[in-house]
Amino acid sequence: MTETTPSAVPEAPRVRQGAGAVRSDSRAGPLAPGTSGASAGTNGADRRDLLTGAPIIIAVTLGFLVVNALTVQADWPSLRSWAPWVWEGSSALALALLIWLPWMAAAAAPTDLLHDGWRARGRFLALHLGAVCLYSLLHVLMMVAMRHGVYALMGEVYDYGPPIERFVYELRKDLLSYTLFVGTFWSVHGLREARETPLRPVSFDIRDGARLIRAPLNDILAATSAGNYVEFVLADGRRPLMRVTLAAVEGELARFGFVRTHRGWLVNAARMTGLRPEGSGDWTVELGALDVPLSRRYSEALERLRAA
């Protein structure tokens, strides 16, 4: 007989406060996921998100398995009673074994599409398009292999049908499950990050020689590279120097709305008062009386500042 499927964590330790650390109110948790002792992959994927999201996904998948198998049995009463369970079970098991793929893709692709620019959006689409095709291909291969094995044990022959047509059919359904899984991991990550991110960032510690300046973040207009130092431009006119790289300062302040506009400048988007074109794609960012260059090489920064 030949049958064809109708297709079916503990709290992380606090970051040690060093020169230039962002300080928050007492209600805030660890400052940055990925730097607070979290177990993360090289692409930023945090295994805590996988361990939290996977049980949710598996539970939903099992629910669909039961409903779909019972529906097929009811619609096709002439089928062997075990066949719908083999079809749906093999598909669900394959999906469960592939949970890692949408988890990694969700972590690797940029998600702030409203502010990250068209290049980021292109990377987002390219990454997820490639990931969902690989996801569907592996799903089909694993699912069909399991069905062939079970049918052989039952003394039957499993016929998958025309490979290309069936793969396209499965790809349409896999696109839905992939989107659901990625959305689950985004939600889990967002909730965890919201819990761990400071509720109200208060100040940034600037070590100017032996002196410590605790500057409110909103009072920092910009930061600029000055040799082996970074010069901070404060709203009250002070320009303290700290021996640190601009990249290190950007790593601390980028998540609080500071944008790199030039190889030597970082600006507080919340304090921007205007944008002025300078020709050839270059711009000037106006921060009150302070003018900061915005290089045409930083096109994504321009889009973020325009959106802000």
Coordinates of C-alpha atoms in Angstrom, one line a residue:
M1 CA 0.0 0.0 0.0
T2 CA 1.3 3.5 -0.9
E3 CA 0.2 6.6 1.0
T4 CA 1.0 10.2 0.3
T5 CA 1.0 12.7 3.1
P6 CA -1.5 15.5 2.9
S7 CA 1.3 17.4 4.4
A8 CA 1.3 18.1 7.4
V9 CA 18.1 31.1 34.9
P10 CA 19.8 32.6 37.8
E11 CA 20.4 36.4 37.9
A12 CA 23.7 37.3 36.2
P13 CA 26.4 39.0 38.3
R14 CA 26.7 42.7 38.2
V15 CA 29.3 44.3 35.9
R16 CA 32.2 45.8 37.9
Q17 CA 32.0 49.5 37.7
G18 CA 35.1 50.9 36.0
A19 CA 36.1 54.2 34.4
G20 CA 33.3 55.4 32.2
A21 CA 30.6 53.0 33.5
V22 CA 27.0 53.9 33.1
R23 CA 25.3 54.2 36.5
S24 CA 21.6 53.7 37.0
D25 CA 19.1 54.0 39.8
S26 CA 18.9 51.3 42.5
R27 CA 16.0 49.5 40.7
A28 CA 18.0 48.7 37.6
G29 CA 19.5 45.3 37.0
P30 CA 22.6 44.3 35.2
L31 CA 23.6 46.8 32.6
A32 CA 24.1 44.7 29.4
P33 CA 23.1 41.2 28.4
G34 CA 26.1 39.5 27.0
T35 CA 28.5 41.4 29.3
S36 CA 27.0 40.3 32.6
G37 CA 28.1 36.7 32.6
A38 CA 25.4 35.5 30.3
S39 CA 26.1 32.4 28.3
A40 CA 26.0 33.8 24.7
G41 CA 27.2 32.6 21.3
T42 CA 29.6 34.3 19.0
N43 CA 26.8 36.0 17.1
G44 CA 25.1 37.4 20.2
A45 CA 22.7 34.5 20.6
D46 CA 22.0 34.0 24.3
R47 CA 21.3 30.4 25.4
R48 CA 18.9 31.6 28.0
D49 CA 16.6 32.7 25.2
L50 CA 16.8 29.2 23.7
L51 CA 16.1 27.5 27.0
T52 CA 13.1 29.8 27.7
G53 CA 11.7 29.8 24.2
A54 CA 12.2 26.2 23.2
P55 CA 9.6 24.7 25.7
I56 CA 7.0 27.2 24.5
I57 CA 7.6 26.3 20.9
I58 CA 7.6 22.6 21.6
A59 CA 4.3 22.8 23.6
V60 CA 2.6 24.7 20.7
T61 CA 4.0 22.2 18.2
L62 CA 2.7 19.3 20.1
G63 CA -0.7 20.9 20.2
F64 CA -0.7 21.3 16.5
L65 CA 0.5 17.7 16.1
V66 CA -2.5 16.3 18.0
V67 CA -5.1 18.5 16.3
N68 CA -3.7 17.9 12.8
A69 CA -3.5 14.1 13.3
L70 CA -7.0 13.9 14.6
T71 CA -8.3 16.1 11.8
V72 CA -6.6 13.8 9.1
Q73 CA -8.1 10.8 10.8
A74 CA -11.6 12.3 10.7
D75 CA -11.3 13.5 7.1
W76 CA -9.7 10.3 5.7
P77 CA -11.2 7.4 7.7
S78 CA -9.9 4.9 5.2
L79 CA -6.3 5.6 6.1
R80 CA -4.3 3.4 8.3
S81 CA -4.8 4.6 11.9
W82 CA -1.1 5.1 12.5
A83 CA -0.4 7.0 9.3
P84 CA -1.5 10.5 10.3
W85 CA 0.5 10.2 13.6
V86 CA 3.6 9.3 11.7
W87 CA 3.2 12.2 9.3
E88 CA 2.5 14.8 11.9
G89 CA 4.9 13.3 14.5
S90 CA 7.8 13.2 12.0
S91 CA 7.2 16.8 11.0
A92 CA 7.0 17.9 14.6
L93 CA 10.1 16.1 15.7
A94 CA 12.1 17.5 12.8
L95 CA 10.9 21.0 13.7
A96 CA 11.9 20.4 17.4
L97 CA 15.4 19.3 16.3
L98 CA 15.7 22.5 14.2
I99 CA 14.8 25.0 16.9
W100 CA 18.4 26.2 17.1
L101 CA 18.3 27.6 13.6
P102 CA 15.5 30.3 14.0
W103 CA 17.0 31.0 17.5
M104 CA 20.4 31.9 15.9
A105 CA 18.8 33.8 13.0
A106 CA 16.7 35.8 15.4
A107 CA 19.9 36.8 17.3
A108 CA 22.0 37.5 14.3
A109 CA 19.6 39.7 12.3
P110 CA 19.2 43.4 13.2
T111 CA 15.7 44.1 14.5
D112 CA 15.6 47.9 14.9
L113 CA 14.6 48.2 11.3
L114 CA 13.0 51.7 11.7
H115 CA 16.3 53.2 12.7
D116 CA 19.1 51.0 11.3
G117 CA 18.8 52.0 7.7
W118 CA 18.3 50.2 4.4
R119 CA 21.6 48.3 4.6
A120 CA 20.5 46.7 7.8
R121 CA 17.1 46.0 6.4
G122 CA 18.7 44.3 3.4
R123 CA 20.9 42.2 5.7
F124 CA 17.8 41.3 7.7
L125 CA 15.9 40.1 4.7
A126 CA 18.9 38.2 3.2
L127 CA 19.7 36.5 6.5
H128 CA 16.1 35.4 7.1
L129 CA 15.5 34.3 3.5
G130 CA 18.6 32.1 3.6
A131 CA 17.7 30.8 7.0
V132 CA 14.1 29.9 6.2
C133 CA 15.2 28.0 3.0
L134 CA 17.8 26.0 4.9
Y135 CA 15.3 25.4 7.7
S136 CA 12.7 24.1 5.3
L137 CA 15.2 21.9 3.4
L138 CA 16.5 20.3 6.6
H139 CA 12.9 19.9 7.9
V140 CA 11.8 18.1 4.7
L141 CA 14.9 15.8 4.6
M142 CA 14.6 14.8 8.2
M143 CA 10.8 14.4 8.0
V144 CA 10.9 12.2 4.9
A145 CA 13.8 10.1 6.2
M146 CA 11.8 9.4 9.4
R147 CA 8.7 8.5 7.5
H148 CA 10.6 6.1 5.2
G149 CA 12.0 4.4 8.2
V150 CA 8.7 4.0 10.0
Y151 CA 6.9 2.8 6.9
A152 CA 9.7 0.2 6.2
L153 CA 9.2 -1.1 9.8
M154 CA 5.5 -1.4 9.1
G155 CA 6.2 -3.3 5.8
E156 CA 4.9 -0.4 3.7
V157 CA 6.3 2.0 1.2
Y158 CA 6.2 5.7 1.7
D159 CA 5.7 7.9 -1.4
Y160 CA 6.5 11.6 -0.8
G161 CA 5.4 12.6 -4.3
P162 CA 7.2 15.0 -6.8
P163 CA 10.1 16.4 -4.8
I164 CA 10.1 20.0 -6.1
E165 CA 6.3 20.4 -5.9
R166 CA 6.2 18.9 -2.4
F167 CA 9.2 21.0 -1.2
V168 CA 7.5 24.2 -2.4
Y169 CA 4.3 23.1 -0.6
E170 CA 6.2 22.5 2.6
L171 CA 8.2 25.7 2.2
R172 CA 5.0 27.7 2.4
K173 CA 4.1 26.1 5.7
D174 CA 7.6 26.2 7.0
L175 CA 7.6 30.0 6.4
L176 CA 4.8 30.3 8.9
S177 CA 6.4 28.1 11.6
Y178 CA 9.8 29.8 11.1
T179 CA 8.1 33.2 11.6
L180 CA 6.4 32.0 14.7
F181 CA 9.6 30.6 16.2
V182 CA 11.6 33.7 15.4
G183 CA 8.9 35.9 16.9
T184 CA 8.9 33.8 20.0
F185 CA 12.7 34.2 20.5
W186 CA 12.4 37.9 19.8
S187 CA 9.7 38.2 22.5
V188 CA 11.6 36.1 25.0
H189 CA 14.8 38.2 24.3
G190 CA 12.9 41.5 24.5
L191 CA 11.3 40.6 27.9
R192 CA 14.6 39.4 29.3
E193 CA 16.4 42.5 28.1
A194 CA 13.7 44.8 29.5
R195 CA 14.1 43.1 32.8
E196 CA 17.9 43.5 32.8
T197 CA 18.3 46.9 31.2
P198 CA 18.4 49.9 33.6
L199 CA 15.0 51.4 34.0
R200 CA 16.4 54.9 34.2
P201 CA 20.0 55.5 33.3
V202 CA 21.3 58.4 35.5
S203 CA 24.9 59.2 34.8
F204 CA 28.1 58.3 33.1
D205 CA 31.4 58.3 35.1
I206 CA 34.1 60.3 33.4
R207 CA 37.5 60.0 34.9
D208 CA 39.4 63.2 34.1
G209 CA 42.8 62.4 35.5
A210 CA 42.4 61.8 39.2
R211 CA 39.0 63.5 39.2
L212 CA 35.7 61.6 38.8
I213 CA 32.9 63.5 37.0
R214 CA 29.5 61.8 37.3
A215 CA 27.8 63.4 34.3
P216 CA 24.0 62.9 33.7
L217 CA 23.6 61.2 30.3
N218 CA 21.3 64.0 29.1
D219 CA 24.1 66.5 29.8
I220 CA 26.6 64.8 27.5
L221 CA 26.2 66.4 24.1
A222 CA 28.9 64.5 22.3
A223 CA 32.2 62.8 22.7
T224 CA 35.2 63.1 20.4
S225 CA 38.5 61.3 19.9
A226 CA 41.5 63.2 21.1
G227 CA 44.6 61.1 20.6
N228 CA 44.7 58.5 23.3
Y229 CA 41.8 60.3 25.1
V230 CA 38.1 61.0 24.5
E231 CA 36.9 64.5 25.1
F232 CA 33.3 64.8 26.4
V233 CA 31.4 67.9 25.5
L234 CA 29.0 68.7 28.4
A235 CA 25.9 70.9 28.3
D236 CA 27.5 73.3 30.9
G237 CA 30.5 73.9 28.6
R238 CA 33.0 71.6 30.4
R239 CA 35.2 69.4 28.2
P240 CA 36.7 66.7 30.5
L241 CA 39.2 64.2 29.0
M242 CA 39.3 60.5 29.8
R243 CA 42.0 58.1 28.8
V244 CA 39.9 55.6 26.8
T245 CA 39.0 54.8 23.2
L246 CA 36.0 56.2 21.5
A247 CA 34.9 52.7 20.5
A248 CA 34.8 51.7 24.2
V249 CA 32.7 54.8 25.1
E250 CA 30.4 53.9 22.1
G251 CA 30.0 50.4 23.5
E252 CA 28.7 51.8 26.8
L253 CA 26.5 54.6 25.4
A254 CA 25.1 53.3 22.1
R255 CA 22.2 51.6 23.7
F256 CA 21.2 54.9 25.3
G257 CA 20.8 56.8 22.1
F258 CA 24.3 57.9 21.3
V259 CA 25.2 57.6 17.6
R260 CA 28.5 57.4 15.8
T261 CA 28.5 60.1 13.1
H262 CA 32.2 60.2 12.2
R263 CA 35.3 58.1 12.9
G264 CA 36.1 60.7 15.6
W265 CA 32.6 61.7 16.9
L266 CA 29.8 60.2 19.0
V267 CA 26.6 62.3 19.5
N268 CA 23.7 62.2 21.9
A269 CA 20.7 61.9 19.5
A270 CA 18.3 63.2 22.1
R271 CA 20.2 66.6 22.2
M272 CA 20.2 67.1 18.5
T273 CA 18.6 70.5 17.5
G274 CA 19.2 70.3 13.7
L275 CA 20.8 68.7 10.7
R276 CA 22.5 70.7 8.0
P277 CA 23.7 69.4 4.6
E278 CA 27.3 70.2 3.6
G279 CA 27.3 68.8 0.1
S280 CA 28.8 65.6 -1.3
G281 CA 26.7 63.6 1.2
D282 CA 28.2 65.1 4.3
W283 CA 26.1 66.7 7.0
T284 CA 26.5 68.7 10.2
V285 CA 24.7 67.7 13.4
E286 CA 23.7 70.7 15.4
L287 CA 23.7 70.3 19.2
G288 CA 22.7 73.7 20.3
A289 CA 25.9 75.8 19.7
L290 CA 28.0 72.8 19.0
D291 CA 28.4 71.6 15.4
V292 CA 29.5 68.0 14.8
P293 CA 30.4 66.4 11.5
L294 CA 28.3 63.6 10.0
S295 CA 30.3 61.7 7.4
R296 CA 28.6 60.3 4.3
R297 CA 30.1 57.0 5.3
Y298 CA 27.8 56.9 8.2
S299 CA 24.5 56.8 6.2
E300 CA 22.8 54.7 8.8
A301 CA 23.5 57.3 11.5
L302 CA 21.9 59.9 9.3
E303 CA 18.7 57.8 9.1
R304 CA 18.7 57.2 12.8
L305 CA 19.1 60.9 13.6
R306 CA 16.4 61.9 11.1
A307 CA 14.0 59.4 12.7
A308 CA 14.9 60.7 16.2

